[in-house]
Amino acid sequence: MGQSSGKGQLAVCGYGTLFTLDVSPDNPITIDNGHVVAWDSRLHYEIALNTGSQSRGLLGNIVNSMTSGEGVVLKFSGSGKVIICSRNMKITPLGAMNSQSRN
């Protein structure tokens, strides 16, 4: 994770289309971590497991998250912006080939 500060413009890139979401005290958001590109440093965030509607218990959720790549989310609150991308590189065929070639 990188960090930037100062005034001016900052270039970021993601996989697919980029969207900017507004977070406010009345509008906290939860996003799959594979789609998060950047966020305002003033925001509070926490990493969590998205338990969904199924009750698998903590270990079941961790195993499901690690094997499927789903379930790990970032929860943002406070005031600021989050930039997300429409696609997750890890779950596309090209992304899967790239991560396999690193092993």
CSV table of N, CA, C and O in Angstrom, one decimal:
chain,number,residue,atom,x,y,z
A,1,MET,N,0.8,-1.2,0.0
A,1,MET,CA,0.0,0.0,0.0
A,1,MET,C,0.9,1.2,0.0
A,1,MET,O,1.8,1.3,0.8
A,2,GLY,N,0.6,2.1,-0.9
A,2,GLY,CA,1.4,3.4,-1.0
A,2,GLY,C,0.6,4.5,-0.3
A,2,GLY,O,-0.6,4.4,0.0
A,3,GLN,N,1.3,5.6,-0.2
A,3,GLN,CA,0.6,6.8,0.4
A,3,GLN,C,1.1,8.0,-0.3
A,3,GLN,O,2.2,8.1,-0.7
A,4,SER,N,0.2,9.0,-0.5
A,4,SER,CA,0.5,10.2,-1.1
A,4,SER,C,-0.1,11.4,-0.3
A,4,SER,O,-1.0,11.2,0.4
A,5,SER,N,0.6,12.5,-0.4
A,5,SER,CA,0.1,13.7,0.3
A,5,SER,C,0.5,14.9,-0.6
A,5,SER,O,1.3,14.9,-1.5
A,6,GLY,N,-0.2,16.0,-0.3
A,6,GLY,CA,0.1,17.3,-1.0
A,6,GLY,C,-1.0,17.8,-1.8
A,6,GLY,O,-2.1,17.2,-1.7
A,7,LYS,N,-0.8,18.8,-2.6
A,7,LYS,CA,-1.8,19.4,-3.4
A,7,LYS,C,-1.6,19.0,-4.9
A,7,LYS,O,-0.4,18.9,-5.3
A,8,GLY,N,-2.6,19.0,-5.7
A,8,GLY,CA,-2.5,18.7,-7.1
A,8,GLY,C,-3.2,17.4,-7.5
A,8,GLY,O,-4.1,16.9,-6.7
A,9,GLN,N,-2.9,16.9,-8.6
A,9,GLN,CA,-3.6,15.7,-9.2
A,9,GLN,C,-2.7,14.5,-8.9
A,9,GLN,O,-1.5,14.6,-8.9
A,10,LEU,N,-3.4,13.4,-8.8
A,10,LEU,CA,-2.7,12.1,-8.6
A,10,LEU,C,-3.2,11.1,-9.6
A,10,LEU,O,-4.5,11.0,-9.7
A,11,ALA,N,-2.4,10.4,-10.3
A,11,ALA,CA,-2.9,9.4,-11.3
A,11,ALA,C,-2.9,8.1,-10.6
A,11,ALA,O,-2.0,7.7,-9.9
A,12,VAL,N,-4.0,7.4,-10.8
A,12,VAL,CA,-4.1,6.0,-10.3
A,12,VAL,C,-4.7,5.1,-11.4
A,12,VAL,O,-5.3,5.6,-12.3
A,13,CYS,N,-4.5,3.8,-11.3
A,13,CYS,CA,-5.1,3.0,-12.3
A,13,CYS,C,-5.7,1.7,-11.6
A,13,CYS,O,-5.3,1.4,-10.5
A,14,GLY,N,-6.6,1.2,-12.3
A,14,GLY,CA,-7.3,-0.1,-11.8
A,14,GLY,C,-7.7,-0.9,-13.0
A,14,GLY,O,-7.4,-0.5,-14.1
A,15,TYR,N,-8.3,-2.0,-12.7
A,15,TYR,CA,-8.6,-2.9,-13.8
A,15,TYR,C,-10.1,-2.7,-14.1
A,15,TYR,O,-11.0,-2.9,-13.3
A,16,GLY,N,-10.4,-2.2,-15.3
A,16,GLY,CA,-11.8,-1.9,-15.7
A,16,GLY,C,-12.0,-0.4,-15.5
A,16,GLY,O,-11.1,0.4,-15.6
A,17,THR,N,-13.3,-0.1,-15.3
A,17,THR,CA,-13.7,1.3,-15.2
A,17,THR,C,-13.5,1.8,-13.8
A,17,THR,O,-13.8,1.0,-12.8
A,18,LEU,N,-13.0,3.0,-13.6
A,18,LEU,CA,-12.9,3.6,-12.2
A,18,LEU,C,-14.1,4.4,-11.9
A,18,LEU,O,-14.7,5.1,-12.7
A,19,PHE,N,-14.5,4.3,-10.6
A,19,PHE,CA,-15.6,5.0,-10.1
A,19,PHE,C,-15.2,5.7,-8.8
A,19,PHE,O,-14.4,5.1,-8.0
A,20,THR,N,-15.7,6.8,-8.5
A,20,THR,CA,-15.4,7.5,-7.2
A,20,THR,C,-16.7,7.5,-6.4
A,20,THR,O,-17.8,7.9,-6.9
A,21,LEU,N,-16.6,7.0,-5.2
A,21,LEU,CA,-17.7,6.9,-4.3
A,21,LEU,C,-17.5,7.9,-3.1
A,21,LEU,O,-16.4,8.0,-2.6
A,22,ASP,N,-18.6,8.6,-2.7
A,22,ASP,CA,-18.5,9.5,-1.6
A,22,ASP,C,-18.9,8.7,-0.3
A,22,ASP,O,-20.0,8.0,-0.3
A,23,VAL,N,-18.1,8.9,0.7
A,23,VAL,CA,-18.4,8.3,2.0
A,23,VAL,C,-18.7,9.4,3.0
A,23,VAL,O,-18.0,10.5,3.0
A,24,SER,N,-19.7,9.3,3.8
A,24,SER,CA,-20.1,10.3,4.8
A,24,SER,C,-20.5,9.6,6.0
A,24,SER,O,-20.8,8.4,6.0
A,25,PRO,N,-20.6,10.3,7.2
A,25,PRO,CA,-21.1,9.7,8.4
A,25,PRO,C,-22.4,9.0,8.2
A,25,PRO,O,-22.7,8.0,8.8
A,26,ASP,N,-23.3,9.6,7.3
A,26,ASP,CA,-24.6,9.0,7.1
A,26,ASP,C,-24.6,7.9,6.0
A,26,ASP,O,-25.6,7.2,5.8
A,27,ASN,N,-23.4,7.7,5.4
A,27,ASN,CA,-23.3,6.8,4.3
A,27,ASN,C,-22.0,6.0,4.3
A,27,ASN,O,-21.2,6.2,3.4
A,28,PRO,N,-21.8,5.2,5.3
A,28,PRO,CA,-20.6,4.3,5.3
A,28,PRO,C,-20.7,3.3,4.2
A,28,PRO,O,-21.9,3.0,3.8
A,29,ILE,N,-19.6,2.8,3.6
A,29,ILE,CA,-19.7,1.8,2.6
A,29,ILE,C,-18.8,0.6,2.9
A,29,ILE,O,-17.8,0.7,3.5
A,30,THR,N,-19.2,-0.5,2.3
A,30,THR,CA,-18.4,-1.8,2.4
A,30,THR,C,-18.1,-2.2,1.0
A,30,THR,O,-19.0,-2.3,0.2
A,31,ILE,N,-16.9,-2.5,0.7
A,31,ILE,CA,-16.4,-2.8,-0.7
A,31,ILE,C,-15.5,-4.1,-0.7
A,31,ILE,O,-14.6,-4.2,0.2
A,32,ASP,N,-15.7,-5.0,-1.6
A,32,ASP,CA,-14.8,-6.1,-1.8
A,32,ASP,C,-13.4,-5.5,-2.0
A,32,ASP,O,-13.2,-4.7,-2.8
A,33,ASN,N,-12.4,-6.0,-1.2
A,33,ASN,CA,-11.1,-5.4,-1.3
A,33,ASN,C,-10.4,-5.6,-2.6
A,33,ASN,O,-9.5,-4.8,-2.9
A,34,GLY,N,-10.8,-6.5,-3.5
A,34,GLY,CA,-10.2,-6.7,-4.8
A,34,GLY,C,-10.6,-5.6,-5.8
A,34,GLY,O,-10.0,-5.5,-6.8
A,35,HIS,N,-11.6,-4.7,-5.4
A,35,HIS,CA,-12.0,-3.6,-6.2
A,35,HIS,C,-11.6,-2.3,-5.8
A,35,HIS,O,-11.8,-1.3,-6.5
A,36,VAL,N,-11.0,-2.2,-4.6
A,36,VAL,CA,-10.6,-0.9,-4.0
A,36,VAL,C,-9.2,-0.5,-4.7
A,36,VAL,O,-8.3,-1.2,-4.7
A,37,VAL,N,-9.2,0.8,-5.2
A,37,VAL,CA,-8.0,1.3,-5.8
A,37,VAL,C,-7.3,2.3,-4.9
A,37,VAL,O,-6.1,2.2,-4.7
A,38,ALA,N,-8.0,3.2,-4.3
A,38,ALA,CA,-7.5,4.3,-3.5
A,38,ALA,C,-8.6,4.9,-2.6
A,38,ALA,O,-9.7,4.7,-2.9
A,39,TRP,N,-8.1,5.5,-1.5
A,39,TRP,CA,-9.1,6.2,-0.6
A,39,TRP,C,-8.5,7.3,0.1
A,39,TRP,O,-7.3,7.4,0.2
A,40,ASP,N,-9.3,8.3,0.5
A,40,ASP,CA,-9.0,9.5,1.2
A,40,ASP,C,-8.4,9.1,2.6
A,40,ASP,O,-9.0,8.3,3.3
A,41,SER,N,-7.2,9.6,2.9
A,41,SER,CA,-6.6,9.2,4.2
A,41,SER,C,-7.4,9.7,5.4
A,41,SER,O,-7.1,9.2,6.5
A,42,ARG,N,-8.4,10.6,5.2
A,42,ARG,CA,-9.2,11.0,6.4
A,42,ARG,C,-10.2,9.9,6.7
A,42,ARG,O,-10.8,10.0,7.8
A,43,LEU,N,-10.5,8.9,5.9
A,43,LEU,CA,-11.5,7.9,6.1
A,43,LEU,C,-10.9,6.9,7.1
A,43,LEU,O,-9.7,6.6,7.2
A,44,HIS,N,-11.8,6.4,7.9
A,44,HIS,CA,-11.5,5.3,8.8
A,44,HIS,C,-11.9,4.0,8.0
A,44,HIS,O,-12.9,4.0,7.3
A,45,TYR,N,-11.0,3.0,8.1
A,45,TYR,CA,-11.3,1.7,7.4
A,45,TYR,C,-11.0,0.6,8.3
A,45,TYR,O,-10.1,0.6,9.2
A,46,GLU,N,-11.7,-0.5,8.1
A,46,GLU,CA,-11.3,-1.8,8.7
A,46,GLU,C,-11.5,-2.9,7.7
A,46,GLU,O,-12.3,-2.9,6.8
A,47,ILE,N,-10.7,-3.9,7.9
A,47,ILE,CA,-10.7,-5.1,7.1
A,47,ILE,C,-11.6,-6.1,7.8
A,47,ILE,O,-11.5,-6.3,9.0
A,48,ALA,N,-12.5,-6.7,7.0
A,48,ALA,CA,-13.5,-7.6,7.7
A,48,ALA,C,-13.8,-8.8,6.7
A,48,ALA,O,-13.4,-8.7,5.5
A,49,LEU,N,-14.4,-9.8,7.2
A,49,LEU,CA,-14.9,-10.9,6.4
A,49,LEU,C,-16.4,-10.7,6.2
A,49,LEU,O,-17.1,-10.4,7.1
A,50,ASN,N,-16.8,-10.7,4.9
A,50,ASN,CA,-18.2,-10.6,4.6
A,50,ASN,C,-18.8,-12.0,4.9
A,50,ASN,O,-18.6,-12.9,4.1
A,51,THR,N,-19.6,-12.1,5.9
A,51,THR,CA,-20.1,-13.3,6.3
A,51,THR,C,-21.4,-13.7,5.5
A,51,THR,O,-21.8,-14.9,5.5
A,52,GLY,N,-22.0,-12.8,4.8
A,52,GLY,CA,-23.1,-13.1,4.0
A,52,GLY,C,-24.3,-13.6,4.9
A,52,GLY,O,-24.3,-13.4,6.1
A,53,SER,N,-25.2,-14.3,4.2
A,53,SER,CA,-26.3,-14.8,5.0
A,53,SER,C,-26.1,-16.2,5.5
A,53,SER,O,-26.9,-16.7,6.3
A,54,GLN,N,-25.0,-16.9,5.1
A,54,GLN,CA,-24.8,-18.3,5.5
A,54,GLN,C,-23.9,-18.2,6.8
A,54,GLN,O,-23.0,-17.4,6.9
A,55,SER,N,-24.2,-19.1,7.7
A,55,SER,CA,-23.5,-19.1,9.0
A,55,SER,C,-22.5,-20.3,8.9
A,55,SER,O,-22.9,-21.5,9.1
A,56,ARG,N,-21.3,-20.0,8.6
A,56,ARG,CA,-20.2,-21.1,8.5
A,56,ARG,C,-19.3,-21.0,9.7
A,56,ARG,O,-18.4,-21.8,9.8
A,57,GLY,N,-19.4,-20.0,10.5
A,57,GLY,CA,-18.5,-19.8,11.6
A,57,GLY,C,-17.2,-19.1,11.1
A,57,GLY,O,-17.0,-19.0,9.9
A,58,LEU,N,-16.4,-18.7,12.0
A,58,LEU,CA,-15.2,-17.9,11.7
A,58,LEU,C,-14.3,-18.7,10.8
A,58,LEU,O,-13.9,-18.2,9.7
A,59,LEU,N,-14.0,-19.9,11.2
A,59,LEU,CA,-13.1,-20.7,10.4
A,59,LEU,C,-13.6,-21.0,9.0
A,59,LEU,O,-12.9,-20.9,8.0
A,60,GLY,N,-14.9,-21.3,8.9
A,60,GLY,CA,-15.5,-21.6,7.6
A,60,GLY,C,-15.5,-20.3,6.7
A,60,GLY,O,-15.2,-20.5,5.5
A,61,ASN,N,-15.7,-19.2,7.3
A,61,ASN,CA,-15.6,-17.9,6.5
A,61,ASN,C,-14.2,-17.6,6.0
A,61,ASN,O,-14.0,-17.2,4.9
A,62,ILE,N,-13.2,-17.9,6.9
A,62,ILE,CA,-11.8,-17.7,6.5
A,62,ILE,C,-11.4,-18.6,5.4
A,62,ILE,O,-10.8,-18.2,4.4
A,63,VAL,N,-11.7,-19.9,5.5
A,63,VAL,CA,-11.4,-20.9,4.5
A,63,VAL,C,-12.1,-20.5,3.2
A,63,VAL,O,-11.5,-20.5,2.1
A,64,ASN,N,-13.4,-20.2,3.2
A,64,ASN,CA,-14.1,-19.8,2.0
A,64,ASN,C,-13.5,-18.6,1.4
A,64,ASN,O,-13.3,-18.5,0.2
A,65,SER,N,-13.1,-17.6,2.2
A,65,SER,CA,-12.5,-16.4,1.6
A,65,SER,C,-11.2,-16.7,0.9
A,65,SER,O,-10.9,-16.2,-0.1
A,66,MET,N,-10.4,-17.6,1.5
A,66,MET,CA,-9.0,-17.9,1.0
A,66,MET,C,-9.2,-18.8,-0.3
A,66,MET,O,-8.4,-18.6,-1.2
A,67,THR,N,-10.1,-19.7,-0.3
A,67,THR,CA,-10.2,-20.6,-1.5
A,67,THR,C,-11.0,-19.9,-2.6
A,67,THR,O,-10.7,-20.2,-3.8
A,68,SER,N,-11.9,-19.1,-2.3
A,68,SER,CA,-12.7,-18.5,-3.4
A,68,SER,C,-12.3,-17.1,-3.8
A,68,SER,O,-12.6,-16.6,-4.8
A,69,GLY,N,-11.5,-16.4,-2.9
A,69,GLY,CA,-11.1,-15.1,-3.1
A,69,GLY,C,-12.2,-14.1,-2.8
A,69,GLY,O,-12.0,-12.9,-2.9
A,70,GLU,N,-13.3,-14.6,-2.3
A,70,GLU,CA,-14.4,-13.7,-1.9
A,70,GLU,C,-14.5,-13.6,-0.4
A,70,GLU,O,-14.0,-14.4,0.3
A,71,GLY,N,-15.1,-12.5,0.0
A,71,GLY,CA,-15.4,-12.4,1.5
A,71,GLY,C,-14.6,-11.4,2.2
A,71,GLY,O,-15.0,-11.0,3.3
A,72,VAL,N,-13.4,-11.0,1.7
A,72,VAL,CA,-12.6,-10.0,2.4
A,72,VAL,C,-13.1,-8.7,1.9
A,72,VAL,O,-13.1,-8.4,0.7
A,73,VAL,N,-13.5,-7.8,2.8
A,73,VAL,CA,-14.0,-6.5,2.4
A,73,VAL,C,-13.4,-5.4,3.2
A,73,VAL,O,-12.7,-5.7,4.3
A,74,LEU,N,-13.5,-4.2,2.7
A,74,LEU,CA,-13.0,-3.0,3.5
A,74,LEU,C,-14.3,-2.2,3.8
A,74,LEU,O,-15.1,-1.9,2.9
A,75,LYS,N,-14.4,-1.9,5.1
A,75,LYS,CA,-15.5,-1.0,5.5
A,75,LYS,C,-15.0,0.4,5.8
A,75,LYS,O,-14.1,0.6,6.6
A,76,PHE,N,-15.5,1.3,5.1
A,76,PHE,CA,-15.1,2.7,5.2
A,76,PHE,C,-16.2,3.5,5.9
A,76,PHE,O,-17.4,3.4,5.6
A,77,SER,N,-15.7,4.4,6.8
A,77,SER,CA,-16.6,5.4,7.4
A,77,SER,C,-15.9,6.7,7.6
A,77,SER,O,-14.7,6.8,7.4
A,78,GLY,N,-16.7,7.7,7.9
A,78,GLY,CA,-16.1,9.1,8.0
A,78,GLY,C,-16.5,9.9,6.9
A,78,GLY,O,-17.6,9.7,6.3
A,79,SER,N,-15.7,10.9,6.4
A,79,SER,CA,-16.0,11.7,5.3
A,79,SER,C,-14.8,11.7,4.3
A,79,SER,O,-13.7,12.0,4.7
A,80,GLY,N,-15.1,11.4,3.1
A,80,GLY,CA,-14.1,11.3,2.1
A,80,GLY,C,-14.5,10.6,0.8
A,80,GLY,O,-15.7,10.2,0.7
A,81,LYS,N,-13.6,10.2,0.0
A,81,LYS,CA,-13.9,9.5,-1.3
A,81,LYS,C,-13.1,8.2,-1.3
A,81,LYS,O,-12.0,8.1,-0.8
A,82,VAL,N,-13.7,7.2,-2.0
A,82,VAL,CA,-13.0,5.9,-2.3
A,82,VAL,C,-13.1,5.8,-3.8
A,82,VAL,O,-14.1,6.0,-4.4
A,83,ILE,N,-12.0,5.4,-4.4
A,83,ILE,CA,-12.0,5.1,-5.8
A,83,ILE,C,-11.9,3.5,-6.0
A,83,ILE,O,-11.1,2.9,-5.4
A,84,ILE,N,-12.9,3.0,-6.8
A,84,ILE,CA,-12.9,1.6,-7.0
A,84,ILE,C,-12.9,1.3,-8.5
A,84,ILE,O,-13.1,2.2,-9.3
A,85,CYS,N,-12.5,0.0,-8.8
A,85,CYS,CA,-12.5,-0.4,-10.2
A,85,CYS,C,-13.6,-1.4,-10.4
A,85,CYS,O,-14.0,-2.1,-9.5
A,86,SER,N,-14.1,-1.5,-11.6
A,86,SER,CA,-15.2,-2.4,-11.9
A,86,SER,C,-14.9,-3.9,-12.0
A,86,SER,O,-15.7,-4.7,-11.8
A,87,ARG,N,-13.6,-4.2,-12.2
A,87,ARG,CA,-13.2,-5.6,-12.3
A,87,ARG,C,-12.1,-5.9,-11.3
A,87,ARG,O,-11.4,-5.0,-10.9
A,88,ASN,N,-12.0,-7.2,-11.0
A,88,ASN,CA,-11.0,-7.7,-10.0
A,88,ASN,C,-10.0,-8.5,-10.8
A,88,ASN,O,-10.4,-9.6,-11.3
A,89,MET,N,-8.8,-8.0,-10.9
A,89,MET,CA,-7.8,-8.7,-11.7
A,89,MET,C,-7.5,-10.1,-11.2
A,89,MET,O,-7.2,-11.0,-12.0
A,90,LYS,N,-7.7,-10.4,-9.9
A,90,LYS,CA,-7.4,-11.7,-9.4
A,90,LYS,C,-8.4,-12.8,-9.9
A,90,LYS,O,-8.0,-14.0,-9.8
A,91,ILE,N,-9.6,-12.4,-10.3
A,91,ILE,CA,-10.6,-13.4,-10.7
A,91,ILE,C,-10.8,-13.5,-12.2
A,91,ILE,O,-11.6,-14.3,-12.6
A,92,THR,N,-9.9,-12.8,-13.0
A,92,THR,CA,-10.0,-12.9,-14.4
A,92,THR,C,-9.0,-14.0,-14.9
A,92,THR,O,-8.0,-14.3,-14.2
A,93,PRO,N,-9.2,-14.6,-16.1
A,93,PRO,CA,-8.3,-15.6,-16.5
A,93,PRO,C,-6.8,-15.0,-16.6
A,93,PRO,O,-5.9,-15.7,-16.2
A,94,LEU,N,-6.6,-13.8,-17.1
A,94,LEU,CA,-5.3,-13.2,-17.2
A,94,LEU,C,-4.7,-13.1,-15.8
A,94,LEU,O,-3.5,-13.4,-15.6
A,95,GLY,N,-5.5,-12.6,-14.9
A,95,GLY,CA,-5.0,-12.4,-13.5
A,95,GLY,C,-4.6,-13.7,-12.8
A,95,GLY,O,-3.6,-13.9,-12.2
A,96,ALA,N,-5.4,-14.8,-13.1
A,96,ALA,CA,-5.1,-16.1,-12.6
A,96,ALA,C,-3.8,-16.6,-13.1
A,96,ALA,O,-3.0,-17.2,-12.4
A,97,MET,N,-3.6,-16.4,-14.4
A,97,MET,CA,-2.4,-16.9,-15.1
A,97,MET,C,-1.2,-16.2,-14.5
A,97,MET,O,-0.2,-16.8,-14.2
A,98,ASN,N,-1.3,-14.9,-14.3
A,98,ASN,CA,-0.2,-14.1,-13.7
A,98,ASN,C,0.1,-14.5,-12.3
A,98,ASN,O,1.3,-14.6,-12.0
A,99,SER,N,-0.9,-14.8,-11.5
A,99,SER,CA,-0.5,-15.2,-10.1
A,99,SER,C,0.0,-16.6,-10.1
A,99,SER,O,0.8,-17.0,-9.2
A,100,GLN,N,-0.4,-17.5,-11.0
A,100,GLN,CA,0.1,-18.8,-11.1
A,100,GLN,C,1.6,-18.8,-11.5
A,100,GLN,O,2.4,-19.6,-11.1
A,101,SER,N,1.9,-17.9,-12.4
A,101,SER,CA,3.3,-17.9,-13.0
A,101,SER,C,4.3,-17.4,-11.9
A,101,SER,O,5.5,-17.6,-12.0
A,102,ARG,N,3.8,-16.7,-10.9
A,102,ARG,CA,4.7,-16.2,-9.8
A,102,ARG,C,5.0,-17.3,-8.8
A,102,ARG,O,5.9,-17.2,-8.0
A,103,ASN,N,4.2,-18.4,-8.8
A,103,ASN,CA,4.5,-19.5,-7.8
A,103,ASN,C,5.5,-20.4,-8.3
A,103,ASN,O,5.8,-20.6,-9.4
